[in-house]
Amino acid sequence: MSAPAAERESLGVFSPRRARLTARTLRTDRWWLSPLLTVVGLAAFVVYATVRSFVRSAYYVADYHYLTPFYSPCLSESCVPGSSHFGTPFPELPMWIPLAFLSLPFLLGFRLTCYYYRKAYYRSVWLSPPACAVAEPHTKYTGETRLPLIIQNSHRYFFYVAVIISVINTYDAIVAFHGKGGGFGFGLGNVILVVNVLLLWIYTVSCHSCRHVTGGRLKHFSKHPVRYWIWTRVSRLNTRHMQFAWITLGTLMLTDFYIMLVASDTISDLRFVG
Ligand code: FES
């Protein structure tokens, strides 16, 4: 809710200590381009992922055991035969519940509370502020100290679940080395699944919470050489966390799209073995 006009005069960029400018910004470059591209990219992923998660078609290739990450783990009797790598402990689900209902909320929570994505959508969606030296429309700043933004502090817990889901995705990628007539097989779908899962791991371990888990709260690195070694590796990846955040959005969509094309018989998988 915006503050009353009189109060607004003394808040945020209108406070007495700030320079009195009538223009919202004096920047003359295209400062709006980056937030615009960000919001378009995020919206494209959200629309694609939402549609694909609910359609319940072309998500599993029975011949090669390819399962798209958007349906993993598939744990209900609504899943097509073979796609439930961990059994079907849940009964048939109504159409409004995605088949990966157990993992999707956590993956969503992991991405939403990610430090990089926060920066991205705070700037692009809430314009808070949209760019350096561009006044934001809000007059009050409460940070992440109250609902709903206080939930951002739960990121570390989403990180632990994301690790478990990455293990599940790894298992899915391994069981996909399956030939048409049984036994070992290997095709382009395997390359895509393995690259996707490797990048998901890199995104996950480059997380700021992972940095803290591996090297946080230590008084003396010299007394914990193994944790220190891991922390330095994680820190190196962490510098590219933003890139991995975007790359994995792309590889997730690409992996799902390829499996959708093969599962719907639109194209055939390029097979190297089996
Ligand atoms: Fe981005 Fe943890 S900070 S996933």
Coordinates of C-alpha atoms and ligand atoms in Angstrom, one line a residue:
M1 CA 0.0 0.0 0.0
S2 CA 1.5 3.4 -0.9
A3 CA 2.0 6.0 1.9
P4 CA -0.2 9.1 2.1
A5 CA 1.0 12.0 0.0
A6 CA 2.4 14.0 3.0
E7 CA 4.2 11.1 4.4
R8 CA 5.5 10.1 1.0
E9 CA 7.2 13.5 0.8
S10 CA 9.6 12.4 3.5
L11 CA 10.3 8.8 2.5
G12 CA 12.7 6.9 0.3
V13 CA 14.0 8.9 -2.6
F14 CA 11.8 11.8 -1.5
S15 CA 13.5 12.1 1.9
P16 CA 15.1 15.5 2.7
R17 CA 18.6 14.2 2.5
R18 CA 18.2 13.0 -1.1
A19 CA 18.9 15.3 -4.1
R20 CA 15.8 17.0 -5.2
L21 CA 15.2 15.7 -8.8
T22 CA 12.0 16.0 -10.7
A23 CA 13.1 13.3 -13.2
R24 CA 12.9 9.7 -12.2
T25 CA 16.4 9.2 -13.4
L26 CA 19.1 11.1 -15.2
R27 CA 20.4 8.0 -16.9
T28 CA 20.4 8.3 -20.7
D29 CA 21.5 4.7 -21.5
R30 CA 19.1 1.8 -22.1
W31 CA 19.0 0.9 -18.4
W32 CA 15.5 -0.7 -18.9
L33 CA 16.8 -3.3 -21.3
S34 CA 18.3 -5.7 -18.7
P35 CA 15.2 -5.8 -16.4
L36 CA 13.0 -6.2 -19.5
L37 CA 15.0 -9.2 -20.9
T38 CA 15.0 -10.7 -17.4
V39 CA 11.3 -10.5 -17.0
V40 CA 10.7 -11.9 -20.5
G41 CA 13.1 -14.8 -19.9
L42 CA 11.6 -15.7 -16.5
A43 CA 8.0 -15.4 -17.8
A44 CA 8.8 -17.7 -20.8
F45 CA 10.1 -20.4 -18.4
V46 CA 7.2 -20.1 -16.0
V47 CA 4.7 -20.4 -18.8
Y48 CA 6.5 -23.4 -20.5
A49 CA 7.1 -25.2 -17.2
T50 CA 3.5 -24.7 -16.0
V51 CA 1.9 -25.9 -19.3
R52 CA 4.2 -28.9 -19.5
S53 CA 3.8 -29.9 -15.9
F54 CA 0.0 -30.1 -16.3
V55 CA -0.5 -31.6 -19.8
R56 CA 0.4 -35.2 -18.7
S57 CA 1.4 -36.3 -22.2
A58 CA 4.7 -37.1 -24.0
Y59 CA 6.8 -37.1 -20.8
Y60 CA 8.2 -40.6 -21.0
V61 CA 9.9 -42.7 -23.8
A62 CA 9.2 -46.3 -22.9
D63 CA 11.7 -47.7 -25.4
Y64 CA 14.7 -45.9 -23.9
H65 CA 13.4 -45.1 -20.4
Y66 CA 13.7 -41.3 -21.0
L67 CA 11.8 -39.4 -18.3
T68 CA 11.6 -35.6 -18.4
P69 CA 12.7 -33.8 -15.2
F70 CA 9.3 -32.0 -15.1
Y71 CA 7.7 -35.4 -14.2
S72 CA 10.3 -36.8 -11.8
P73 CA 9.8 -38.5 -9.5
C74 CA 6.5 -39.9 -10.9
L75 CA 5.0 -41.6 -7.9
S76 CA 1.3 -42.1 -8.6
E77 CA -0.8 -44.6 -10.4
S78 CA -1.6 -41.9 -12.9
C79 CA 2.0 -42.2 -14.3
V80 CA 2.4 -44.1 -17.5
P81 CA 3.8 -47.6 -17.1
G82 CA 7.6 -47.6 -16.6
S83 CA 7.9 -44.0 -15.7
S84 CA 7.7 -44.6 -12.0
H85 CA 11.3 -45.3 -11.1
F86 CA 10.5 -45.4 -7.4
G87 CA 7.2 -47.2 -7.4
T88 CA 3.7 -45.8 -7.1
P89 CA 2.9 -45.2 -3.4
F90 CA 0.2 -42.6 -4.4
P91 CA -3.2 -43.4 -6.0
E92 CA -4.6 -41.8 -9.2
L93 CA -4.3 -38.0 -9.1
P94 CA -6.9 -35.5 -10.4
M95 CA -5.7 -33.5 -13.5
W96 CA -5.1 -30.3 -11.5
I97 CA -2.3 -32.0 -9.5
P98 CA 1.0 -32.2 -11.5
L99 CA 2.4 -35.7 -11.5
A100 CA 5.7 -34.4 -10.0
F101 CA 3.7 -32.8 -7.2
L102 CA 6.3 -33.9 -4.6
S103 CA 9.3 -32.2 -6.2
L104 CA 7.9 -29.2 -8.1
P105 CA 7.0 -27.1 -5.0
F106 CA 10.5 -27.6 -3.6
L107 CA 12.2 -26.8 -7.0
L108 CA 10.0 -23.8 -7.3
G109 CA 10.9 -22.7 -3.8
F110 CA 14.6 -23.3 -4.4
R111 CA 14.6 -21.1 -7.5
L112 CA 12.3 -18.4 -6.1
T113 CA 14.4 -18.0 -2.9
C114 CA 17.7 -18.2 -4.8
Y115 CA 19.9 -15.2 -4.2
Y116 CA 20.4 -14.6 -7.9
Y117 CA 16.7 -14.9 -8.8
R118 CA 15.8 -12.6 -5.9
K119 CA 18.0 -9.9 -7.4
A120 CA 16.5 -10.6 -10.8
Y121 CA 12.8 -10.4 -9.9
Y122 CA 13.2 -7.6 -7.3
R123 CA 14.6 -5.5 -10.1
S124 CA 12.5 -6.7 -13.0
V125 CA 9.2 -7.4 -11.5
W126 CA 9.0 -5.2 -8.4
L127 CA 11.2 -2.4 -9.7
S128 CA 12.8 -2.2 -6.4
P129 CA 14.8 -0.5 -7.8
P130 CA 14.8 -1.4 -11.5
A131 CA 18.4 -0.2 -12.0
C132 CA 21.2 1.8 -10.4
A133 CA 20.3 5.5 -10.1
V134 CA 16.7 4.9 -11.1
A135 CA 14.1 5.8 -8.4
E136 CA 11.8 3.0 -7.4
P137 CA 8.1 3.5 -7.1
H138 CA 8.0 2.2 -3.5
T139 CA 8.3 4.6 -0.6
K140 CA 8.9 2.0 2.2
Y141 CA 11.6 -0.6 2.6
T142 CA 11.1 -3.4 5.0
G143 CA 13.5 -5.8 3.4
E144 CA 13.1 -9.5 4.1
T145 CA 11.9 -9.0 7.7
R146 CA 8.2 -9.7 7.4
L147 CA 5.8 -11.9 5.4
P148 CA 5.9 -12.8 2.6
L149 CA 9.6 -11.9 2.0
I150 CA 10.8 -13.4 5.3
I151 CA 10.2 -16.8 3.6
Q152 CA 13.4 -16.0 1.6
N153 CA 15.3 -17.0 4.7
S154 CA 14.3 -20.6 4.2
H155 CA 16.5 -20.9 1.1
R156 CA 19.0 -23.2 2.9
Y157 CA 16.3 -25.8 3.5
F158 CA 15.2 -25.8 -0.1
F159 CA 18.8 -26.3 -0.9
Y160 CA 18.9 -29.6 1.0
V161 CA 15.8 -30.9 -0.8
A162 CA 17.2 -29.7 -4.1
V163 CA 20.3 -31.9 -3.5
I164 CA 17.9 -34.9 -3.0
I165 CA 16.1 -34.1 -6.2
S166 CA 19.4 -33.8 -8.1
V167 CA 20.2 -37.3 -6.9
I168 CA 16.8 -38.5 -8.2
N169 CA 17.5 -36.8 -11.6
T170 CA 20.9 -38.4 -11.7
Y171 CA 19.2 -41.8 -11.2
D172 CA 16.8 -41.0 -14.0
A173 CA 19.7 -40.2 -16.3
I174 CA 21.5 -43.5 -15.4
V175 CA 18.4 -45.8 -16.0
A176 CA 18.0 -44.1 -19.4
F177 CA 21.0 -45.9 -20.7
H178 CA 18.6 -48.5 -22.0
G179 CA 18.3 -50.1 -25.5
K180 CA 15.1 -50.7 -27.4
G181 CA 15.2 -54.5 -26.9
G182 CA 16.5 -54.3 -23.4
G183 CA 20.1 -54.1 -22.1
F184 CA 22.4 -51.2 -22.6
G185 CA 21.6 -48.4 -25.0
F186 CA 22.8 -44.9 -25.8
G187 CA 21.4 -42.1 -27.9
L188 CA 21.2 -38.4 -28.2
G189 CA 18.6 -38.3 -25.5
N190 CA 21.2 -39.7 -23.1
V191 CA 23.6 -36.9 -23.9
I192 CA 20.9 -34.3 -23.3
L193 CA 19.8 -35.9 -20.0
V194 CA 23.4 -36.2 -18.7
V195 CA 24.4 -32.7 -19.7
N196 CA 21.2 -31.4 -18.1
V197 CA 21.8 -33.2 -14.8
L198 CA 25.5 -32.2 -14.7
L199 CA 24.5 -28.6 -15.1
L200 CA 21.8 -29.0 -12.5
W201 CA 24.5 -30.2 -10.1
I202 CA 26.7 -27.3 -10.9
Y203 CA 23.9 -24.8 -10.3
T204 CA 23.0 -26.6 -7.0
V205 CA 26.5 -26.8 -5.6
S206 CA 27.3 -23.2 -6.7
C207 CA 24.5 -22.1 -4.4
H208 CA 25.3 -19.5 -1.7
S209 CA 23.9 -21.9 0.9
C210 CA 26.2 -24.6 -0.3
R211 CA 29.1 -22.3 0.3
H212 CA 27.9 -21.7 3.8
V213 CA 27.3 -25.5 4.4
T214 CA 30.8 -26.3 3.3
G215 CA 32.9 -23.5 4.8
G216 CA 30.6 -21.4 7.0
R217 CA 31.0 -20.9 10.7
L218 CA 34.7 -22.0 10.8
K219 CA 37.1 -20.0 12.9
H220 CA 40.2 -21.6 11.4
F221 CA 40.3 -22.9 7.9
S222 CA 43.7 -24.5 8.7
K223 CA 42.0 -26.9 11.1
H224 CA 39.5 -28.0 8.4
P225 CA 41.6 -28.6 5.3
V226 CA 39.0 -30.8 3.5
R227 CA 36.1 -28.4 4.1
Y228 CA 38.4 -25.5 3.1
W229 CA 39.3 -27.3 -0.1
I230 CA 35.6 -27.9 -0.9
W231 CA 34.7 -24.3 0.0
T232 CA 37.3 -22.9 -2.4
R233 CA 35.9 -25.1 -5.2
V234 CA 32.3 -24.1 -4.4
S235 CA 33.3 -20.5 -4.1
R236 CA 34.8 -20.6 -7.6
L237 CA 31.6 -21.9 -9.1
N238 CA 29.6 -19.5 -7.0
T239 CA 31.1 -16.5 -8.9
R240 CA 29.2 -17.8 -12.0
H241 CA 25.9 -18.7 -10.2
M242 CA 23.9 -16.3 -12.3
Q243 CA 25.1 -17.9 -15.5
F244 CA 24.3 -21.3 -14.2
A245 CA 20.8 -20.1 -13.1
W246 CA 20.0 -19.1 -16.7
I247 CA 21.8 -22.0 -18.4
T248 CA 19.8 -24.5 -16.3
L249 CA 16.5 -22.9 -17.1
G250 CA 17.4 -23.4 -20.8
T251 CA 18.7 -26.9 -20.4
L252 CA 15.6 -28.0 -18.4
M253 CA 13.3 -26.7 -21.2
L254 CA 15.5 -28.2 -23.9
T255 CA 15.6 -31.6 -22.2
D256 CA 11.9 -31.6 -21.7
F257 CA 11.2 -30.5 -25.3
Y258 CA 13.5 -33.1 -26.8
I259 CA 11.8 -35.9 -24.7
M260 CA 8.4 -34.5 -25.7
L261 CA 9.3 -34.7 -29.4
V262 CA 10.6 -38.3 -29.1
A263 CA 7.7 -39.5 -26.8
S264 CA 5.1 -38.1 -29.2
D265 CA 6.8 -39.7 -32.2
T266 CA 7.4 -36.3 -33.8
I267 CA 11.1 -37.3 -34.2
S268 CA 13.1 -40.4 -33.6
D269 CA 15.9 -40.5 -31.1
L270 CA 19.4 -40.5 -32.7
R271 CA 20.8 -43.8 -31.5
F272 CA 24.5 -44.6 -31.2
V273 CA 24.1 -48.0 -29.4
G274 CA 21.0 -50.1 -28.8
Ligands
FES1 FE1 20.9 -19.6 -6.0 FE2 21.1 -21.0 -3.7 S1 21.7 -19.0 -4.1 S2 20.4 -21.6 -5.6

